[in-house]
Amino acid sequence: MTTVALSEPRKSGRLLRNIGFAALPAVILLWSLADLTLGRELVQWLPYLASGFLMNVVISLSAMTLGTVVGTIFGILQLVPYRPVRYPVVAYVQAFRNAPHLVLIFATTYIFPFEIVVFGNYLPFPDWLKAVIGLAIPASAYVAEITRGAILSIPTTQWEAAKGLGFSRSQALRWIILPQCLRRSLPPWMNILASITMGTSLASLVGVHELLHAATDASTAVRRLDFTIIAYIVVMAAFFTLCYPISRLTRRLERRFNAGSRN
Amino acid sequence: MWDSGITSLFVDLTNRLGLNYEFLATGYEAEIWRDGFITTLYLIALLIPVSLIAGLLFAACLTSGRLWLSAPVRAFVEITRNTPTLVQLMFSFLVLNTFVSNLVGAQNNPLTPFFWVVAVVGLHIAALHAEAIRAGIEAVPASTVEAARGIGFSKLQILRYVEIPLAFRASLPAMVNNLINLVKLTTVGNAIAVSEITYASIMVWTQRDNVVSLMIVILLFFSIINLVVARVGLWVERKLAVPGYGL
């Protein structure tokens, strides 16, 4: 009886989710068809908005790549038995895990110079790159915590078994521990990806041309309240279509891994 | 006099380290900056109860089993979780606020930017709380509920005496995480000119070009608040721990 009672809402839940996923685009489409002047205006501005959104994706992916590389190294360093190495890394992780993303974006934007000298050549240091670093810092702190947690979650007997098989500490880490960590840390890593992707909109506050900035530009240029509304709905829909699949996949993976670990 | 002595000593000492806190000795900028700290603390103190109460209401809707209650809240939760808070804030402030202004007239619109920050961030975190509480309720073992039913508890009594106490404990770590997010999210108020700490700091560093000095203080400030939130959360967790259940 309970199984019947459980499977019924789950089915309707999936239907609702699929409807929900299409709801925002449907609102945009229907509204622009209902009011054709609005629709024409929107179509005109869509390429501009799309170019902004591309910037969000670029910032998000570069920040995540940088953050993952640095974070993985820091996560391993947090467990190194030498205090002079460990303490600064732990301090870095604690400080930047607790810092607001906006504050870090401000910090990198205002502290870094607008151009850097490399071998006598002046290279521009654009704001979007600073935003990448500003978001990579918290991302690296989160990834470091995940890596540390994942390494600690592997039973110590495996280290001992690896030692018994003649692996060195770093070999054991590379060939036995880290591959298992990968699976455990994938769902939380994806959570961070979604959160950093949403954090890219903060770059609009330091003048990076991204989606929110583009939408604000467009709405000030058009000066129609209904266009402002629809422009922001487009912004929401864009972020939603990017982040919702990630969060659904995260939840599915979490469920599967939890079920796997229970056996 | 004593106070200004300490301030000037601090300015002097930090100056030797290459940090510039000279604005603290002036009246006006120092006041804006201190007000920024107080505004942020005030926002946090206001947002924590707002988010918890709204989160409980959302969770109640989500687990009510009635589709007309759970579906809208589910939609709200999913949209809130998967779109940036800044976009939600701009949308609320530029669109909803304009509607209210058109309705009652711009000069007697009672809704300030401060209100919108509280509303948007509060509801955003409430949505996250709701998910945590829902997961907690679902994590209550079916056998426990059955046992409670076996002793003759009614559905409401099971909720009151069995499910909610256990669910609250299970969802506490996630809720503390959300509260730390809440503390960090207060900075988005900067976008609509709520004079919280980042906004106040911009005021100062555009005048004095001492970004690094201010950043150190801001990062310390947020670290301390979040440390306190995490500690209090841990304390509550230990206080409420059920022997032999979970951790």
Short mmCIF file of C-alpha atoms in Angstrom, two decimals:
data_model
loop_
_atom_site.label_atom_id
_atom_site.label_comp_id
_atom_site.label_asym_id
_atom_site.label_seq_id
_atom_site.Cartn_x
_atom_site.Cartn_y
_atom_site.Cartn_z
CA MET A 1 0.00 0.00 0.00
CA THR A 2 2.78 2.38 0.91
CA THR A 3 4.56 1.78 -2.40
CA VAL A 4 1.45 2.78 -4.33
CA ALA A 5 1.03 5.87 -2.19
CA LEU A 6 4.67 6.80 -2.81
CA SER A 7 4.91 6.20 -6.53
CA GLU A 8 1.86 8.28 -7.37
CA PRO A 9 3.11 11.73 -6.26
CA ARG A 10 6.54 10.92 -7.68
CA LYS A 11 5.07 10.51 -11.16
CA SER A 12 3.02 13.69 -10.94
CA GLY A 13 6.09 15.34 -9.43
CA ARG A 14 8.12 14.54 -12.53
CA LEU A 15 5.36 15.91 -14.76
CA LEU A 16 5.20 19.07 -12.65
CA ARG A 17 8.98 19.46 -12.85
CA ASN A 18 8.92 19.24 -16.62
CA ILE A 19 6.10 21.76 -16.80
CA GLY A 20 8.01 23.95 -14.37
CA PHE A 21 11.14 23.80 -16.49
CA ALA A 22 9.27 25.10 -19.54
CA ALA A 23 7.20 27.65 -17.60
CA LEU A 24 9.48 30.68 -17.81
CA PRO A 25 10.26 30.33 -21.56
CA ALA A 26 6.54 29.75 -22.16
CA VAL A 27 5.65 32.97 -20.33
CA ILE A 28 8.18 34.88 -22.42
CA LEU A 29 6.98 33.38 -25.69
CA LEU A 30 3.27 33.80 -24.99
CA TRP A 31 3.66 37.34 -23.77
CA SER A 32 5.72 38.43 -26.77
CA LEU A 33 3.17 36.82 -29.10
CA ALA A 34 0.30 38.49 -27.28
CA ASP A 35 1.92 41.92 -27.55
CA LEU A 36 3.78 41.95 -30.86
CA THR A 37 5.46 45.34 -30.36
CA LEU A 38 6.98 43.94 -27.19
CA GLY A 39 7.98 40.75 -28.98
CA ARG A 40 9.71 42.70 -31.75
CA GLU A 41 11.59 44.78 -29.21
CA LEU A 42 12.66 41.65 -27.39
CA VAL A 43 13.86 39.90 -30.56
CA GLN A 44 15.91 43.00 -31.38
CA TRP A 45 17.61 42.92 -27.99
CA LEU A 46 18.07 39.16 -27.73
CA PRO A 47 21.51 39.05 -29.43
CA TYR A 48 22.73 41.70 -27.01
CA LEU A 49 21.41 39.72 -24.06
CA ALA A 50 22.91 36.53 -25.49
CA SER A 51 26.34 38.15 -25.75
CA GLY A 52 25.99 39.08 -22.09
CA PHE A 53 25.04 35.55 -21.16
CA LEU A 54 28.03 34.16 -23.04
CA MET A 55 30.18 36.23 -20.71
CA ASN A 56 28.47 34.63 -17.69
CA VAL A 57 29.23 31.19 -19.04
CA VAL A 58 32.85 32.11 -19.82
CA ILE A 59 33.41 33.63 -16.36
CA SER A 60 31.73 30.72 -14.63
CA LEU A 61 33.68 28.02 -16.48
CA SER A 62 37.05 29.74 -16.13
CA ALA A 63 36.47 30.49 -12.44
CA MET A 64 35.42 26.90 -11.83
CA THR A 65 38.44 25.48 -13.71
CA LEU A 66 40.86 27.71 -11.84
CA GLY A 67 39.07 27.12 -8.55
CA THR A 68 39.04 23.35 -9.00
CA VAL A 69 42.75 23.12 -9.78
CA VAL A 70 43.80 25.39 -6.91
CA GLY A 71 41.17 23.92 -4.56
CA THR A 72 42.22 20.32 -5.14
CA ILE A 73 45.84 21.18 -4.41
CA PHE A 74 44.85 23.14 -1.30
CA GLY A 75 42.57 20.34 -0.14
CA ILE A 76 45.49 17.93 -0.25
CA LEU A 77 47.81 20.49 1.38
CA GLN A 78 45.32 20.87 4.25
CA LEU A 79 46.14 17.30 5.23
CA VAL A 80 49.89 17.56 4.91
CA PRO A 81 51.54 16.69 8.23
CA TYR A 82 53.78 19.81 8.17
CA ARG A 83 52.28 22.71 10.13
CA PRO A 84 54.01 25.57 8.24
CA VAL A 85 52.35 24.28 5.06
CA ARG A 86 49.04 23.34 6.60
CA TYR A 87 48.20 26.39 8.71
CA PRO A 88 48.32 29.07 5.99
CA VAL A 89 46.21 26.89 3.70
CA VAL A 90 43.66 26.24 6.44
CA ALA A 91 43.53 29.98 7.15
CA TYR A 92 43.02 30.73 3.43
CA VAL A 93 40.17 28.22 3.18
CA GLN A 94 38.44 29.45 6.33
CA ALA A 95 38.73 33.12 5.40
CA PHE A 96 37.52 32.81 1.82
CA ARG A 97 34.86 30.19 2.42
CA ASN A 98 33.16 32.64 4.75
CA ALA A 99 33.63 35.72 2.58
CA PRO A 100 30.77 37.06 0.45
CA HIS A 101 31.39 36.59 -3.28
CA LEU A 102 30.59 40.22 -3.94
CA VAL A 103 33.27 41.38 -1.54
CA LEU A 104 35.88 39.23 -3.28
CA ILE A 105 34.85 40.50 -6.70
CA PHE A 106 35.17 44.06 -5.41
CA ALA A 107 38.54 43.19 -3.90
CA THR A 108 40.02 41.78 -7.09
CA THR A 109 38.51 44.52 -9.26
CA TYR A 110 39.84 47.39 -7.19
CA ILE A 111 43.12 45.92 -5.97
CA PHE A 112 44.49 44.51 -9.23
CA PRO A 113 45.92 47.01 -11.73
CA PHE A 114 44.12 47.54 -15.04
CA GLU A 115 47.15 46.32 -16.94
CA ILE A 116 50.09 44.13 -16.11
CA VAL A 117 53.64 44.18 -17.40
CA VAL A 118 54.94 40.87 -18.74
CA PHE A 119 58.50 41.02 -20.10
CA GLY A 120 58.11 44.69 -20.89
CA ASN A 121 54.80 44.24 -22.70
CA TYR A 122 51.72 45.97 -21.32
CA LEU A 123 48.92 43.45 -21.23
CA PRO A 124 45.41 44.67 -20.45
CA PHE A 125 43.85 43.10 -17.36
CA PRO A 126 40.16 43.36 -18.13
CA ASP A 127 37.43 43.49 -15.49
CA TRP A 128 35.93 40.16 -16.49
CA LEU A 129 39.23 38.43 -15.82
CA LYS A 130 39.34 40.04 -12.39
CA ALA A 131 35.81 38.77 -11.79
CA VAL A 132 37.03 35.29 -12.78
CA ILE A 133 39.72 35.49 -10.10
CA GLY A 134 37.28 36.99 -7.61
CA LEU A 135 34.97 33.99 -8.07
CA ALA A 136 37.79 31.45 -8.34
CA ILE A 137 38.97 32.35 -4.83
CA PRO A 138 35.78 31.23 -3.02
CA ALA A 139 35.43 28.32 -5.47
CA SER A 140 38.92 27.13 -4.57
CA ALA A 141 38.14 27.40 -0.87
CA TYR A 142 34.96 25.31 -1.26
CA VAL A 143 36.69 22.74 -3.47
CA ALA A 144 39.51 22.49 -0.92
CA GLU A 145 36.98 21.68 1.80
CA ILE A 146 35.27 19.10 -0.38
CA THR A 147 38.57 17.47 -1.30
CA ARG A 148 39.66 17.40 2.31
CA GLY A 149 36.33 15.93 3.41
CA ALA A 150 36.42 13.34 0.64
CA ILE A 151 39.97 12.25 1.47
CA LEU A 152 39.07 11.98 5.16
CA SER A 153 35.97 9.97 4.34
CA ILE A 154 38.07 7.19 2.83
CA PRO A 155 38.67 4.59 5.56
CA THR A 156 42.21 4.74 6.97
CA THR A 157 42.53 1.01 6.49
CA GLN A 158 42.87 1.67 2.76
CA TRP A 159 45.95 3.80 3.39
CA GLU A 160 47.37 0.97 5.44
CA ALA A 161 46.45 -1.62 2.84
CA ALA A 162 48.14 0.49 0.16
CA LYS A 163 51.21 0.76 2.35
CA GLY A 164 51.18 -2.98 2.76
CA LEU A 165 51.11 -3.41 -0.99
CA GLY A 166 54.23 -1.26 -1.24
CA PHE A 167 52.67 2.02 -2.40
CA SER A 168 54.31 5.22 -1.20
CA ARG A 169 52.09 7.89 0.43
CA SER A 170 51.80 9.93 -2.76
CA GLN A 171 51.26 6.84 -4.89
CA ALA A 172 48.48 5.69 -2.59
CA LEU A 173 46.90 9.15 -2.85
CA ARG A 174 47.17 9.21 -6.62
CA TRP A 175 46.09 5.65 -7.45
CA ILE A 176 43.83 4.58 -4.60
CA ILE A 177 42.43 7.48 -2.61
CA LEU A 178 41.78 10.26 -5.15
CA PRO A 179 39.85 8.11 -7.67
CA GLN A 180 37.38 7.27 -4.92
CA CYS A 181 37.21 10.90 -3.81
CA LEU A 182 36.21 11.94 -7.32
CA ARG A 183 32.95 10.07 -7.09
CA ARG A 184 32.15 11.34 -3.61
CA SER A 185 32.93 14.94 -4.35
CA LEU A 186 31.12 15.19 -7.68
CA PRO A 187 27.67 16.19 -6.29
CA PRO A 188 29.00 18.94 -3.98
CA TRP A 189 31.29 20.11 -6.78
CA MET A 190 28.27 20.54 -9.01
CA ASN A 191 26.53 22.51 -6.26
CA ILE A 192 29.48 24.88 -6.27
CA LEU A 193 29.36 25.10 -10.06
CA ALA A 194 25.73 26.19 -9.87
CA SER A 195 26.44 28.68 -7.11
CA ILE A 196 29.43 30.18 -8.94
CA THR A 197 27.40 30.39 -12.15
CA MET A 198 24.78 32.38 -10.31
CA GLY A 199 27.52 34.43 -8.68
CA THR A 200 28.67 35.65 -12.10
CA SER A 201 25.75 38.07 -12.13
CA LEU A 202 27.53 39.96 -9.33
CA ALA A 203 30.15 40.98 -11.89
CA SER A 204 27.55 43.40 -13.29
CA LEU A 205 28.11 45.54 -10.20
CA VAL A 206 31.73 46.17 -11.18
CA GLY A 207 30.80 46.99 -14.76
CA VAL A 208 31.43 43.69 -16.54
CA HIS A 209 29.19 43.33 -19.57
CA GLU A 210 27.23 40.23 -18.60
CA LEU A 211 23.57 39.24 -18.74
CA LEU A 212 22.21 41.32 -15.86
CA HIS A 213 24.19 44.31 -17.05
CA ALA A 214 22.90 43.79 -20.60
CA ALA A 215 19.33 43.56 -19.32
CA THR A 216 19.72 46.80 -17.36
CA ASP A 217 21.19 48.48 -20.45
CA ALA A 218 18.33 47.23 -22.59
CA SER A 219 15.64 48.29 -20.17
CA THR A 220 17.07 51.79 -19.80
CA ALA A 221 17.31 52.09 -23.60
CA VAL A 222 13.75 50.93 -24.29
CA ARG A 223 12.04 52.63 -21.36
CA ARG A 224 8.94 50.47 -21.20
CA LEU A 225 7.85 48.84 -17.97
CA ASP A 226 6.62 45.70 -19.69
CA PHE A 227 9.92 45.39 -21.55
CA THR A 228 11.81 45.76 -18.26
CA ILE A 229 9.74 42.97 -16.77
CA ILE A 230 10.20 40.64 -19.72
CA ALA A 231 13.94 41.42 -19.90
CA TYR A 232 14.39 40.36 -16.29
CA ILE A 233 12.24 37.28 -16.86
CA VAL A 234 14.61 36.42 -19.74
CA VAL A 235 17.54 36.82 -17.35
CA MET A 236 15.91 34.52 -14.82
CA ALA A 237 15.00 31.99 -17.50
CA ALA A 238 18.57 31.98 -18.82
CA PHE A 239 20.09 31.30 -15.41
CA PHE A 240 17.35 28.81 -14.61
CA THR A 241 17.88 26.75 -17.78
CA LEU A 242 21.60 26.64 -16.98
CA CYS A 243 21.39 25.88 -13.25
CA TYR A 244 18.25 23.77 -12.92
CA PRO A 245 19.58 20.76 -14.88
CA ILE A 246 22.78 20.91 -12.82
CA SER A 247 20.85 20.87 -9.55
CA ARG A 248 18.55 18.06 -10.72
CA LEU A 249 21.52 15.97 -11.80
CA THR A 250 23.23 16.72 -8.48
CA ARG A 251 20.25 15.45 -6.56
CA ARG A 252 20.02 12.32 -8.69
CA LEU A 253 23.73 11.58 -8.23
CA GLU A 254 23.48 12.21 -4.49
CA ARG A 255 20.61 9.76 -4.24
CA ARG A 256 22.43 7.14 -6.28
CA PHE A 257 25.70 7.47 -4.33
CA ASN A 258 23.86 7.38 -1.02
CA ALA A 259 22.07 4.23 -2.10
CA GLY A 260 25.40 2.77 -3.22
CA SER A 261 27.21 3.49 0.02
CA ARG A 262 24.48 1.91 2.10
CA ASN A 263 25.07 -1.54 0.56
CA MET B 1 39.27 61.56 24.57
CA TRP B 2 40.27 58.04 25.58
CA ASP B 3 38.48 56.71 22.52
CA SER B 4 40.23 59.05 20.09
CA GLY B 5 43.52 58.12 21.73
CA ILE B 6 43.00 54.47 20.88
CA THR B 7 41.88 55.36 17.35
CA SER B 8 44.96 57.43 16.66
CA LEU B 9 47.20 54.77 18.16
CA PHE B 10 45.56 52.18 15.87
CA VAL B 11 45.91 54.44 12.82
CA ASP B 12 49.54 55.00 13.70
CA LEU B 13 50.36 51.34 14.20
CA THR B 14 48.61 50.17 11.04
CA ASN B 15 50.24 52.98 9.09
CA ARG B 16 53.60 51.48 9.95
CA LEU B 17 52.39 48.20 8.43
CA GLY B 18 51.51 50.08 5.24
CA LEU B 19 47.76 50.10 5.86
CA ASN B 20 45.73 53.24 5.67
CA TYR B 21 42.97 53.73 8.23
CA GLU B 22 43.29 57.51 8.47
CA PHE B 23 39.61 58.01 7.70
CA LEU B 24 38.79 56.64 11.17
CA ALA B 25 40.08 59.85 12.69
CA THR B 26 37.68 61.97 10.61
CA GLY B 27 34.13 62.33 11.78
CA TYR B 28 32.04 61.90 8.66
CA GLU B 29 33.62 58.94 6.84
CA ALA B 30 34.20 57.01 10.04
CA GLU B 31 30.53 57.43 10.89
CA ILE B 32 29.33 56.19 7.49
CA TRP B 33 31.60 53.20 7.83
CA ARG B 34 30.52 52.34 11.38
CA ASP B 35 26.89 52.73 10.31
CA GLY B 36 27.65 50.27 7.51
CA PHE B 37 28.73 47.66 10.04
CA ILE B 38 25.67 48.30 12.16
CA THR B 39 23.36 48.10 9.15
CA THR B 40 24.86 44.74 8.16
CA LEU B 41 24.47 43.41 11.70
CA TYR B 42 20.93 44.73 11.84
CA LEU B 43 20.13 43.07 8.48
CA ILE B 44 21.49 39.76 9.75
CA ALA B 45 19.61 40.00 13.05
CA LEU B 46 16.38 40.74 11.18
CA LEU B 47 16.89 38.19 8.40
CA ILE B 48 17.58 35.16 10.57
CA PRO B 49 14.12 35.05 12.23
CA VAL B 50 12.37 36.15 9.00
CA SER B 51 14.00 33.37 7.00
CA LEU B 52 13.36 30.73 9.66
CA ILE B 53 9.67 31.57 10.04
CA ALA B 54 9.07 31.76 6.28
CA GLY B 55 11.10 28.57 5.80
CA LEU B 56 8.92 26.70 8.31
CA LEU B 57 5.78 27.90 6.51
CA PHE B 58 7.19 26.81 3.14
CA ALA B 59 8.20 23.43 4.54
CA ALA B 60 4.71 22.99 5.97
CA CYS B 61 3.26 23.67 2.52
CA LEU B 62 5.74 21.34 0.81
CA THR B 63 4.98 18.39 3.08
CA SER B 64 1.25 19.03 3.42
CA GLY B 65 0.49 16.54 0.63
CA ARG B 66 -1.97 18.95 -0.95
CA LEU B 67 -0.98 19.77 -4.50
CA TRP B 68 -2.47 23.27 -4.54
CA LEU B 69 -0.28 24.15 -1.56
CA SER B 70 2.89 22.30 -2.47
CA ALA B 71 3.08 23.00 -6.22
CA PRO B 72 3.34 26.83 -6.00
CA VAL B 73 5.84 26.62 -3.14
CA ARG B 74 7.83 23.98 -5.05
CA ALA B 75 7.92 26.29 -8.10
CA PHE B 76 8.99 29.20 -5.93
CA VAL B 77 11.70 27.13 -4.26
CA GLU B 78 13.10 25.88 -7.57
CA ILE B 79 13.15 29.34 -9.15
CA THR B 80 14.74 30.84 -6.05
CA ARG B 81 17.40 28.18 -5.79
CA ASN B 82 18.36 28.31 -9.44
CA THR B 83 18.46 32.01 -10.24
CA PRO B 84 20.92 34.56 -8.82
CA THR B 85 19.73 36.49 -5.77
CA LEU B 86 21.00 39.69 -7.35
CA VAL B 87 18.67 39.18 -10.33
CA GLN B 88 15.77 38.52 -7.97
CA LEU B 89 16.61 41.65 -6.04
CA MET B 90 16.86 43.82 -9.16
CA PHE B 91 13.62 42.33 -10.47
CA SER B 92 11.80 43.01 -7.21
CA PHE B 93 13.20 46.47 -6.82
CA LEU B 94 12.76 47.62 -10.41
CA VAL B 95 9.52 45.86 -11.27
CA LEU B 96 7.51 45.09 -8.12
CA ASN B 97 8.55 48.33 -6.48
CA THR B 98 7.50 50.27 -9.58
CA PHE B 99 4.11 48.57 -9.46
CA VAL B 100 3.66 49.58 -5.86
CA SER B 101 4.78 53.12 -6.69
CA ASN B 102 2.29 53.32 -9.56
CA LEU B 103 -0.42 52.04 -7.27
CA VAL B 104 0.02 54.40 -4.33
CA GLY B 105 2.18 57.17 -5.80
CA ALA B 106 5.96 57.30 -5.74
CA GLN B 107 6.23 59.73 -2.84
CA ASN B 108 4.16 57.66 -0.43
CA ASN B 109 5.58 54.27 -1.38
CA PRO B 110 6.39 52.79 2.02
CA LEU B 111 8.75 50.12 0.63
CA THR B 112 12.39 51.13 1.01
CA PRO B 113 15.41 49.40 -0.56
CA PHE B 114 16.06 48.03 2.91
CA PHE B 115 12.66 46.33 2.87
CA TRP B 116 13.40 44.74 -0.50
CA VAL B 117 16.71 43.32 0.66
CA VAL B 118 15.02 41.78 3.70
CA ALA B 119 12.17 40.41 1.57
CA VAL B 120 14.30 38.98 -1.24
CA VAL B 121 17.18 37.57 0.82
CA GLY B 122 14.79 36.38 3.53
CA LEU B 123 12.59 34.48 1.08
CA HIS B 124 15.62 33.13 -0.79
CA ILE B 125 17.07 31.63 2.38
CA ALA B 126 13.58 30.55 3.47
CA ALA B 127 13.35 28.46 0.31
CA LEU B 128 16.66 26.78 1.19
CA HIS B 129 15.50 26.22 4.78
CA ALA B 130 12.26 24.70 3.47
CA GLU B 131 14.21 22.18 1.42
CA ALA B 132 16.37 21.29 4.42
CA ILE B 133 13.36 20.84 6.70
CA ARG B 134 11.51 18.81 4.08
CA ALA B 135 14.51 16.52 3.68
CA GLY B 136 14.63 16.23 7.47
CA ILE B 137 10.97 15.22 7.68
CA GLU B 138 11.49 12.66 4.94
CA ALA B 139 14.55 11.32 6.75
CA VAL B 140 12.47 10.35 9.81
CA PRO B 141 12.48 6.54 9.68
CA ALA B 142 9.16 5.06 8.61
CA SER B 143 9.44 2.52 11.44
CA THR B 144 9.55 5.32 14.01
CA VAL B 145 6.38 6.85 12.59
CA GLU B 146 4.74 3.45 12.51
CA ALA B 147 5.70 2.82 16.12
CA ALA B 148 4.17 6.17 17.07
CA ARG B 149 1.02 5.21 15.20
CA GLY B 150 1.10 1.91 17.04
CA ILE B 151 1.00 3.62 20.44
CA GLY B 152 -2.09 5.44 19.25
CA PHE B 153 -0.77 8.88 18.31
CA SER B 154 -2.96 10.85 15.94
CA LYS B 155 -1.49 12.24 12.70
CA LEU B 156 -1.07 15.67 14.28
CA GLN B 157 0.49 14.23 17.41
CA ILE B 158 2.97 12.25 15.31
CA LEU B 159 3.93 15.47 13.55
CA ARG B 160 4.17 17.42 16.79
CA TYR B 161 5.96 14.90 19.01
CA VAL B 162 7.85 12.64 16.60
CA GLU B 163 8.44 14.05 13.15
CA ILE B 164 9.19 17.72 13.84
CA PRO B 165 11.66 17.16 16.72
CA LEU B 166 13.59 14.56 14.74
CA ALA B 167 13.39 16.48 11.46
CA PHE B 168 14.62 19.65 13.12
CA ARG B 169 17.70 17.88 14.40
CA ALA B 170 18.40 16.27 11.04
CA SER B 171 18.06 19.54 9.14
CA LEU B 172 20.02 21.68 11.59
CA PRO B 173 23.45 21.38 9.87
CA ALA B 174 21.94 22.36 6.52
CA MET B 175 20.11 25.25 8.13
CA VAL B 176 23.29 26.57 9.74
CA ASN B 177 24.89 26.41 6.28
CA ASN B 178 21.99 28.43 4.91
CA LEU B 179 22.41 31.00 7.66
CA ILE B 180 26.07 31.41 6.74
CA ASN B 181 24.91 31.96 3.16
CA LEU B 182 22.44 34.50 4.49
CA VAL B 183 25.20 36.47 6.18
CA LYS B 184 27.12 36.56 2.90
CA LEU B 185 24.04 37.46 0.88
CA THR B 186 23.40 40.66 2.83
CA THR B 187 26.06 42.28 0.64
CA VAL B 188 23.76 42.27 -2.42
CA GLY B 189 21.96 45.18 -0.77
CA ASN B 190 24.88 47.16 -2.17
CA ALA B 191 23.23 46.95 -5.63
CA ILE B 192 20.22 49.00 -4.59
CA ALA B 193 22.10 51.43 -2.36
CA VAL B 194 21.34 49.96 1.05
CA SER B 195 24.21 51.36 3.03
CA GLU B 196 25.53 48.07 4.37
CA ILE B 197 29.20 47.51 4.91
CA THR B 198 30.38 47.08 1.30
CA TYR B 199 28.42 50.12 0.18
CA ALA B 200 29.83 52.19 3.02
CA SER B 201 33.33 50.95 2.24
CA ILE B 202 33.01 51.97 -1.41
CA MET B 203 32.18 55.46 -0.14
CA VAL B 204 35.40 55.50 1.83
CA TRP B 205 37.80 53.89 -0.63
CA THR B 206 36.74 56.01 -3.60
CA GLN B 207 37.90 58.97 -1.50
CA ARG B 208 41.03 57.49 0.01
CA ASP B 209 42.11 54.65 -2.26
CA ASN B 210 42.67 52.28 0.67
CA VAL B 211 40.89 49.21 -0.71
CA VAL B 212 43.30 46.67 0.79
CA SER B 213 42.98 48.08 4.31
CA LEU B 214 39.19 48.05 4.20
CA MET B 215 39.05 44.61 2.58
CA ILE B 216 41.05 43.10 5.45
CA VAL B 217 38.55 44.48 7.95
CA ILE B 218 35.53 43.37 5.91
CA LEU B 219 36.88 39.85 5.46
CA LEU B 220 37.64 39.63 9.19
CA PHE B 221 34.19 40.97 10.01
CA PHE B 222 32.41 38.34 7.92
CA SER B 223 34.73 35.58 9.15
CA ILE B 224 33.92 36.45 12.75
CA ILE B 225 30.16 36.63 12.19
CA ASN B 226 30.14 33.34 10.33
CA LEU B 227 32.32 31.75 12.98
CA VAL B 228 29.81 32.86 15.61
CA VAL B 229 26.87 31.55 13.56
CA ALA B 230 28.61 28.22 13.01
CA ARG B 231 29.56 27.94 16.70
CA VAL B 232 26.03 28.71 17.89
CA GLY B 233 24.70 26.17 15.39
CA LEU B 234 27.12 23.54 16.66
CA TRP B 235 26.15 24.35 20.24
CA VAL B 236 22.44 23.93 19.49
CA GLU B 237 23.21 20.71 17.63
CA ARG B 238 25.08 19.26 20.61
CA LYS B 239 22.43 20.48 23.01
CA LEU B 240 19.68 18.73 21.09
CA ALA B 241 21.58 15.58 20.12
CA VAL B 242 19.55 12.43 20.74
CA PRO B 243 21.75 9.71 22.24
CA GLY B 244 22.09 6.83 19.84
CA TYR B 245 20.32 8.61 16.99
CA GLY B 246 22.48 9.72 14.07
CA LEU B 247 25.73 11.24 15.25
#
